[in-house]
Coordinates of C-alpha atoms and ligand atoms in Angstrom, one line a residue:
M92 CA 114.3 102.6 81.9
S93 CA 111.1 101.6 80.0
L94 CA 107.7 100.4 81.2
L95 CA 108.4 97.2 79.5
V96 CA 111.7 96.4 81.1
D97 CA 110.3 97.5 84.5
A98 CA 107.3 95.2 84.1
C99 CA 109.6 92.3 83.2
L100 CA 111.6 92.9 86.4
G101 CA 108.5 93.6 88.7
H102 CA 109.4 97.2 89.4
S103 CA 106.5 99.7 90.2
I104 CA 105.0 101.2 87.1
P105 CA 102.1 103.7 86.6
R106 CA 100.3 101.5 84.0
T107 CA 100.4 98.3 82.0
P108 CA 102.9 98.4 78.9
I109 CA 101.5 97.2 75.6
W110 CA 103.0 95.9 72.4
I111 CA 101.6 93.2 70.0
M112 CA 103.2 90.3 68.3
R113 CA 103.6 90.8 64.6
Q114 CA 103.0 94.5 65.1
A115 CA 105.3 95.3 62.2
G116 CA 103.5 93.6 59.4
R117 CA 100.8 93.3 56.7
Y118 CA 97.8 94.9 58.6
L119 CA 99.7 98.2 58.1
P120 CA 99.3 100.1 54.8
E121 CA 102.8 101.7 55.3
Y122 CA 104.2 98.1 55.5
Q123 CA 102.3 97.1 52.4
A124 CA 103.6 100.1 50.5
I125 CA 107.2 98.9 51.2
R126 CA 106.2 95.3 50.6
G127 CA 104.7 96.3 47.1
R128 CA 108.3 97.5 46.1
H129 CA 110.5 94.9 47.8
D130 CA 110.1 91.2 48.4
F131 CA 110.1 89.9 52.0
L132 CA 113.7 88.8 52.0
T133 CA 115.1 92.1 50.6
M134 CA 113.1 93.7 53.5
L135 CA 114.7 91.4 56.0
H136 CA 118.2 91.8 54.7
T137 CA 118.3 95.5 54.2
P138 CA 119.1 97.2 57.6
E139 CA 117.5 100.6 56.5
L140 CA 114.3 99.0 55.4
A141 CA 114.1 96.7 58.5
A142 CA 114.7 99.6 60.8
K143 CA 112.0 101.7 59.0
I144 CA 109.5 98.8 59.2
T145 CA 110.3 98.2 62.9
L146 CA 109.5 101.8 63.8
Q147 CA 106.2 102.0 61.8
P148 CA 103.9 100.6 64.4
I149 CA 105.5 102.8 67.1
R150 CA 104.9 105.9 65.0
R151 CA 101.3 105.0 64.4
F152 CA 100.2 103.6 67.6
D153 CA 102.8 104.7 70.2
F154 CA 103.4 101.1 71.5
D155 CA 105.6 100.8 74.5
A156 CA 108.1 98.5 72.7
A157 CA 109.5 97.9 69.2
I158 CA 110.3 94.4 68.2
I159 CA 112.9 94.2 65.6
F160 CA 111.6 93.3 62.1
S161 CA 113.2 89.9 61.1
D162 CA 112.1 86.3 61.1
I163 CA 112.9 83.3 63.2
L164 CA 114.1 81.5 60.1
V165 CA 117.3 83.7 59.6
I166 CA 119.2 81.2 61.8
P167 CA 118.9 78.3 59.4
E168 CA 120.0 80.8 56.7
A169 CA 123.1 81.3 58.8
M170 CA 123.4 77.4 58.8
G171 CA 123.5 77.2 55.0
H172 CA 119.7 76.7 54.6
P173 CA 118.1 79.9 53.1
F174 CA 114.3 79.9 52.8
Q175 CA 111.8 81.5 50.4
L176 CA 108.3 83.0 51.3
K177 CA 106.0 81.2 49.0
D178 CA 102.6 82.8 48.5
G179 CA 99.7 81.0 50.3
L180 CA 102.3 78.4 51.7
G181 CA 104.6 80.5 54.1
P182 CA 108.4 80.0 54.6
C183 CA 109.8 77.0 52.6
F184 CA 113.4 75.5 52.4
E185 CA 114.8 74.1 49.3
E186 CA 115.8 70.9 51.1
A187 CA 114.3 69.5 54.4
V188 CA 117.0 68.6 57.1
D189 CA 115.2 65.4 58.0
S190 CA 117.8 62.5 58.1
C191 CA 120.7 61.5 60.4
E192 CA 123.1 62.4 57.6
S193 CA 121.6 65.9 56.8
I194 CA 121.6 66.8 60.6
E195 CA 125.3 65.6 60.9
K196 CA 126.3 67.7 58.0
L197 CA 124.6 70.7 59.4
L198 CA 126.8 73.6 60.5
V199 CA 126.3 75.6 63.7
A200 CA 125.1 79.1 62.5
D201 CA 127.7 81.6 61.6
I202 CA 126.4 84.5 63.3
T203 CA 128.5 87.0 61.3
Q204 CA 126.1 86.2 58.4
L205 CA 123.4 88.0 60.3
N206 CA 125.3 91.3 60.8
Y207 CA 122.4 92.9 58.8
V208 CA 120.1 92.2 62.0
F209 CA 122.6 93.8 64.3
E210 CA 122.9 96.8 62.0
S211 CA 119.1 97.2 62.0
I212 CA 119.1 97.0 65.9
S213 CA 121.7 99.9 66.0
L214 CA 119.6 101.9 63.6
V215 CA 116.5 101.4 65.5
R216 CA 118.1 102.0 69.0
N217 CA 119.3 105.4 67.7
E218 CA 115.9 106.5 66.5
L219 CA 113.7 105.0 69.3
D220 CA 112.9 107.1 72.4
K221 CA 114.8 105.9 75.5
D222 CA 111.5 105.2 77.3
K223 CA 110.5 102.6 74.7
A224 CA 112.1 99.2 74.9
L225 CA 113.5 97.5 71.9
I226 CA 112.8 93.7 71.8
G227 CA 115.3 91.3 70.1
F228 CA 114.1 87.6 69.4
S229 CA 114.9 84.2 68.3
G230 CA 112.8 81.1 67.6
A231 CA 113.2 78.4 70.1
P232 CA 115.3 75.4 68.9
W233 CA 112.2 73.2 68.8
T234 CA 110.2 75.6 66.7
I235 CA 112.9 76.3 64.2
A236 CA 113.6 72.7 63.9
T237 CA 109.9 72.0 63.0
Y238 CA 110.4 74.2 59.8
L239 CA 113.8 72.7 59.0
V240 CA 112.8 69.0 59.3
E241 CA 109.5 69.4 57.5
G242 CA 111.0 71.8 55.0
G243 CA 108.4 74.5 55.6
P244 CA 105.1 74.9 57.4
H245 CA 103.2 71.6 57.9
K246 CA 99.8 70.5 59.1
D247 CA 100.7 67.7 61.5
H248 CA 104.4 67.8 61.5
R249 CA 104.7 64.0 61.4
R250 CA 108.3 63.9 60.2
I251 CA 109.8 65.8 63.3
R252 CA 107.4 64.2 65.7
G253 CA 108.4 60.8 64.2
L254 CA 111.9 61.6 64.6
M255 CA 111.5 62.1 68.4
Y256 CA 110.8 58.3 68.6
S257 CA 112.7 56.8 65.6
D258 CA 116.0 58.7 66.0
P259 CA 116.1 60.8 69.2
A260 CA 119.8 61.0 69.1
S261 CA 119.8 62.9 65.7
L262 CA 117.0 65.3 66.8
S263 CA 119.0 65.9 70.0
L264 CA 122.0 66.7 67.9
L265 CA 119.9 69.1 65.7
M266 CA 118.7 70.8 69.0
E267 CA 122.3 71.1 70.2
K268 CA 123.4 72.8 67.0
L269 CA 120.5 75.1 66.9
T270 CA 120.9 76.1 70.6
R271 CA 124.7 77.0 70.2
G272 CA 123.8 79.3 67.3
I273 CA 120.7 80.9 69.1
I274 CA 122.9 81.7 72.1
E275 CA 125.5 83.5 70.1
Y276 CA 122.8 85.2 68.1
V277 CA 120.9 86.6 71.2
K278 CA 124.1 87.7 72.8
E279 CA 125.1 89.6 69.6
Q280 CA 121.6 91.3 69.5
I281 CA 122.2 92.4 73.1
R282 CA 125.6 94.0 72.2
A283 CA 123.9 95.7 69.4
G284 CA 121.3 97.4 71.7
V285 CA 118.2 95.3 72.4
D286 CA 116.7 95.8 75.9
V287 CA 114.7 92.5 76.1
I288 CA 114.8 89.1 74.3
Q289 CA 111.8 87.1 73.5
I290 CA 112.0 83.5 72.6
F291 CA 109.2 82.1 70.3
D292 CA 108.4 78.5 70.9
T293 CA 105.3 78.9 68.7
N294 CA 105.1 75.1 67.9
A295 CA 105.6 73.8 71.5
G296 CA 101.8 72.6 71.3
L297 CA 102.9 69.8 69.2
L298 CA 104.7 68.2 72.1
T299 CA 103.7 66.1 75.0
R300 CA 104.7 67.1 78.5
N301 CA 107.4 64.4 78.4
T302 CA 108.7 65.3 74.9
F303 CA 108.6 69.1 75.9
E304 CA 110.8 68.1 78.8
R305 CA 113.3 66.2 76.6
F306 CA 113.4 68.2 73.4
S307 CA 112.6 71.8 74.3
L308 CA 113.0 72.6 78.0
P309 CA 116.7 71.8 78.5
Y310 CA 117.7 74.0 75.5
L311 CA 115.3 76.8 76.6
K312 CA 117.0 76.8 79.9
R313 CA 120.5 77.2 78.4
I314 CA 119.3 80.1 76.3
V315 CA 117.5 81.7 79.4
A316 CA 120.8 81.4 81.3
A317 CA 122.9 83.0 78.5
V318 CA 120.6 86.0 78.2
K319 CA 120.4 86.4 82.0
E320 CA 124.3 86.4 82.1
E321 CA 124.1 89.7 80.1
K322 CA 121.6 91.2 82.6
V323 CA 118.8 91.4 80.1
P324 CA 115.3 90.1 80.8
V325 CA 113.9 87.3 78.7
I326 CA 110.3 86.5 77.8
L327 CA 109.3 82.9 76.9
F328 CA 106.4 82.5 74.6
V329 CA 105.6 78.7 74.6
K330 CA 102.4 78.6 72.6
G331 CA 100.2 75.5 73.7
G332 CA 102.3 75.1 76.9
N333 CA 99.6 75.9 79.3
S334 CA 99.6 72.6 81.1
W335 CA 103.3 72.8 81.7
L336 CA 103.5 76.2 83.3
D337 CA 105.5 74.6 86.1
L338 CA 108.2 73.5 83.6
I339 CA 108.3 76.9 81.8
K340 CA 108.6 78.6 85.1
S341 CA 111.6 76.3 86.0
T342 CA 113.6 78.0 83.1
N343 CA 114.0 81.0 85.3
G344 CA 112.8 83.3 82.6
D345 CA 111.5 86.8 83.6
V346 CA 108.3 86.6 81.7
I347 CA 106.0 83.9 80.4
G348 CA 104.1 84.7 77.2
I349 CA 100.6 83.2 77.3
D350 CA 98.3 82.3 74.4
W351 CA 94.5 83.0 74.7
A352 CA 93.5 79.5 75.9
I353 CA 93.8 80.1 79.6
P354 CA 92.8 83.0 81.8
L355 CA 95.5 85.1 83.2
S356 CA 94.0 84.9 86.8
E357 CA 94.6 81.1 86.6
V358 CA 98.2 81.4 85.2
R359 CA 99.0 83.9 88.1
S360 CA 97.7 81.5 90.7
I361 CA 99.8 78.8 89.2
V362 CA 103.1 80.4 88.6
G363 CA 103.0 82.9 91.6
E364 CA 104.2 86.5 92.0
N365 CA 107.8 86.4 91.1
I366 CA 107.4 86.1 87.4
S367 CA 105.8 88.5 84.9
L368 CA 103.0 87.5 82.5
Q369 CA 102.5 88.7 78.8
G370 CA 99.4 88.3 76.9
N371 CA 96.8 87.2 76.2
L372 CA 93.9 88.8 74.3
D373 CA 92.3 86.5 71.6
P374 CA 93.6 88.1 68.3
T375 CA 90.1 87.7 66.8
V376 CA 88.6 90.2 69.4
L377 CA 90.0 92.8 66.9
Y378 CA 87.3 92.0 64.4
A379 CA 84.7 93.2 66.9
N380 CA 83.2 96.7 67.4
R381 CA 84.7 99.2 69.6
N382 CA 82.6 98.5 72.7
T383 CA 83.3 94.8 72.6
I384 CA 87.0 95.5 72.2
R385 CA 87.0 97.8 75.1
N386 CA 85.1 95.4 77.3
E387 CA 87.3 92.5 76.4
V388 CA 90.5 94.5 77.2
I389 CA 89.0 95.6 80.6
E390 CA 88.0 92.0 81.4
L391 CA 91.6 90.9 80.6
L392 CA 93.1 93.6 82.8
K393 CA 90.8 92.4 85.6
S394 CA 91.8 88.9 85.1
Y395 CA 95.4 89.7 85.7
G396 CA 94.3 92.0 88.6
T397 CA 96.3 94.5 90.5
G398 CA 100.1 94.4 90.2
H399 CA 102.9 95.5 88.1
R400 CA 103.9 92.3 86.4
H401 CA 101.6 92.3 83.4
I402 CA 102.6 93.2 79.8
F403 CA 99.5 93.6 77.6
N404 CA 99.8 91.6 74.2
L405 CA 97.6 89.4 72.0
G406 CA 97.8 85.7 72.7
H407 CA 99.5 85.3 69.2
G408 CA 100.3 87.4 66.1
I409 CA 97.9 90.1 64.8
F410 CA 95.9 89.0 61.7
P411 CA 96.7 90.9 58.4
D412 CA 93.1 92.0 57.8
V413 CA 92.4 93.5 61.2
P414 CA 91.1 97.1 60.9
L415 CA 93.5 99.8 62.1
D416 CA 90.8 101.5 64.2
A417 CA 90.6 98.3 66.4
V418 CA 94.2 98.4 67.2
Q419 CA 93.8 102.1 68.2
V420 CA 90.9 101.2 70.6
L421 CA 93.0 98.4 72.0
V422 CA 96.0 100.7 72.7
D423 CA 93.8 103.6 74.1
T424 CA 91.8 101.3 76.4
V425 CA 95.0 99.7 77.8
K426 CA 96.5 103.2 78.4
E427 CA 93.3 104.6 79.9
E428 CA 92.1 101.8 82.0
S429 CA 95.3 100.1 83.3
P430 CA 96.5 102.7 85.8
K431 CA 93.6 101.4 88.1
F432 CA 95.4 98.2 88.4
H433 CA 98.7 99.9 89.4
F434 CA 97.7 101.8 92.5
L435 CA 100.3 101.8 95.2
D436 CA 100.1 98.9 97.7
K437 CA 100.5 99.4 101.5
D438 CA 104.3 98.7 101.4
E439 CA 105.0 101.4 99.0
I440 CA 102.9 104.0 100.7
F441 CA 104.7 103.5 104.0
S442 CA 108.2 103.0 102.6
Ligands
CP3_503 O1 106.3 92.4 64.4 C1 106.9 91.4 64.8 O2 106.4 90.6 65.5 C2 108.3 91.2 64.3 C3 108.6 90.5 63.2 C4 108.4 88.9 63.0 C5 108.1 88.4 61.8 N1 108.1 87.0 62.0 C6 107.9 89.1 60.6 C7 107.1 88.4 59.5 C8 108.6 88.0 64.0 C9 108.8 88.1 65.5 C10 108.4 86.8 63.3 C11 108.5 85.5 64.0 C12 108.1 84.2 63.4 N2 108.4 83.9 61.9 C13 107.5 83.1 64.0 C14 107.3 83.0 65.4 C15 106.1 83.8 66.0 C16 104.8 83.5 65.4 O3 104.1 84.5 65.0 O4 104.4 82.4 65.4 C17 107.3 82.1 63.0 C18 106.7 80.7 63.2 C19 107.8 82.6 61.8 C20 107.9 82.0 60.4 C21 107.1 82.8 59.4 N3 107.5 83.8 58.8 C22 105.7 82.5 59.2 C23 104.8 81.4 59.7 C24 105.3 83.6 58.3 C25 104.0 83.8 57.7 C26 103.7 83.3 56.5 C27 102.3 83.9 55.9 O5 102.3 84.1 54.7 O6 101.4 84.2 56.7 C28 106.4 84.4 58.0 C29 106.6 85.7 57.2 C30 106.6 86.9 58.0 N4 107.3 87.0 59.1 C31 105.7 88.1 57.7 C32 106.1 89.0 58.6 C33 105.8 90.4 58.6 C34 104.9 88.2 56.5 C35 105.6 88.5 55.3 C36 104.8 89.2 54.2 O7 104.2 88.5 53.5 O8 104.9 90.4 54.1

């Protein structure tokens, strides 16, 4: 088993595992070298390239887990809505899916169109040491829908937020269609060899507690149940959801991914001991000098405290202009300092 899977399940481990969101990406010169020769979509669609990029951060930093290089927007692609990555704008669709008619026309994802993802997974699994976990992922229905309905990234997301009140039935139909595709997609990733699934509800912070309960939570619960049927742990990253930790816990996921806006000590006291926490270093700490990074990492380890259910990560993705040395300091500090937080407790000594 891997440290990461053990931490998801609450097994005793000698130190805190670490990986970082967007670890396979633009801050790495070896990623930029491939990106200079291929466009982003070619990189996603070519299993040999995707596998190589997935392994780059593991080779350089010896993270405890690899996350498959892909994107949350491959699901819309398999629903007949391919996207383009536009410079300075981000991922954009040719047409927004923002009306009752366009939602009704939408197909449930044809997962066979995503075979290239499953091939990348098998390639990576063959190369990755057995003690490193391979993480598969999907966007949450709500977060994928924010891109589909707006047609791309958007500042205030007023179209999808308006739809919640002007045509909730159509929005629910969209969530239903997305959820069915996502469930098949994550199950197929598990068959191909991933050890853990992370669900990114990156745009959950646009919701109120009530609208989260209505338009995201029920679908997250179904996805979690489907992953758990396969006996694979699931991490829910619900960015901006710190005031609904009780609801997130009620999904029965194994791990809650936490953004940087709340101390882990507080989260732990709210959700209790039977669930693991992932996070939550402010990504901008990596712009600081070596001593500051070390101190911030140690403070975060202290904030979680003693125990085996912490997975070290940033509170969101790494920025593309972060210096490589900073990442090395981060990884070294977690590996050197975290064993102190894993000493045996009384029950383990006497059992
Ligand atoms: O290392 C990893 O974390 C795995 C790969 C990964 C990517 N995207 C690669 C990528 C993962 C897990 C994602 C998820 C993703 N994609 C999310 C949810 C998580 C999050 O970080 O919020 C979202 C909202 C997307 C949609 C998306 N794709 C955005 C907003 C962007 C960035 C646009 C920009 O120009 O900043 C992308 C492109 C993208 N996805 C890149 C990478 C490495 C950059 C591509 C490039 O220009 O080389």
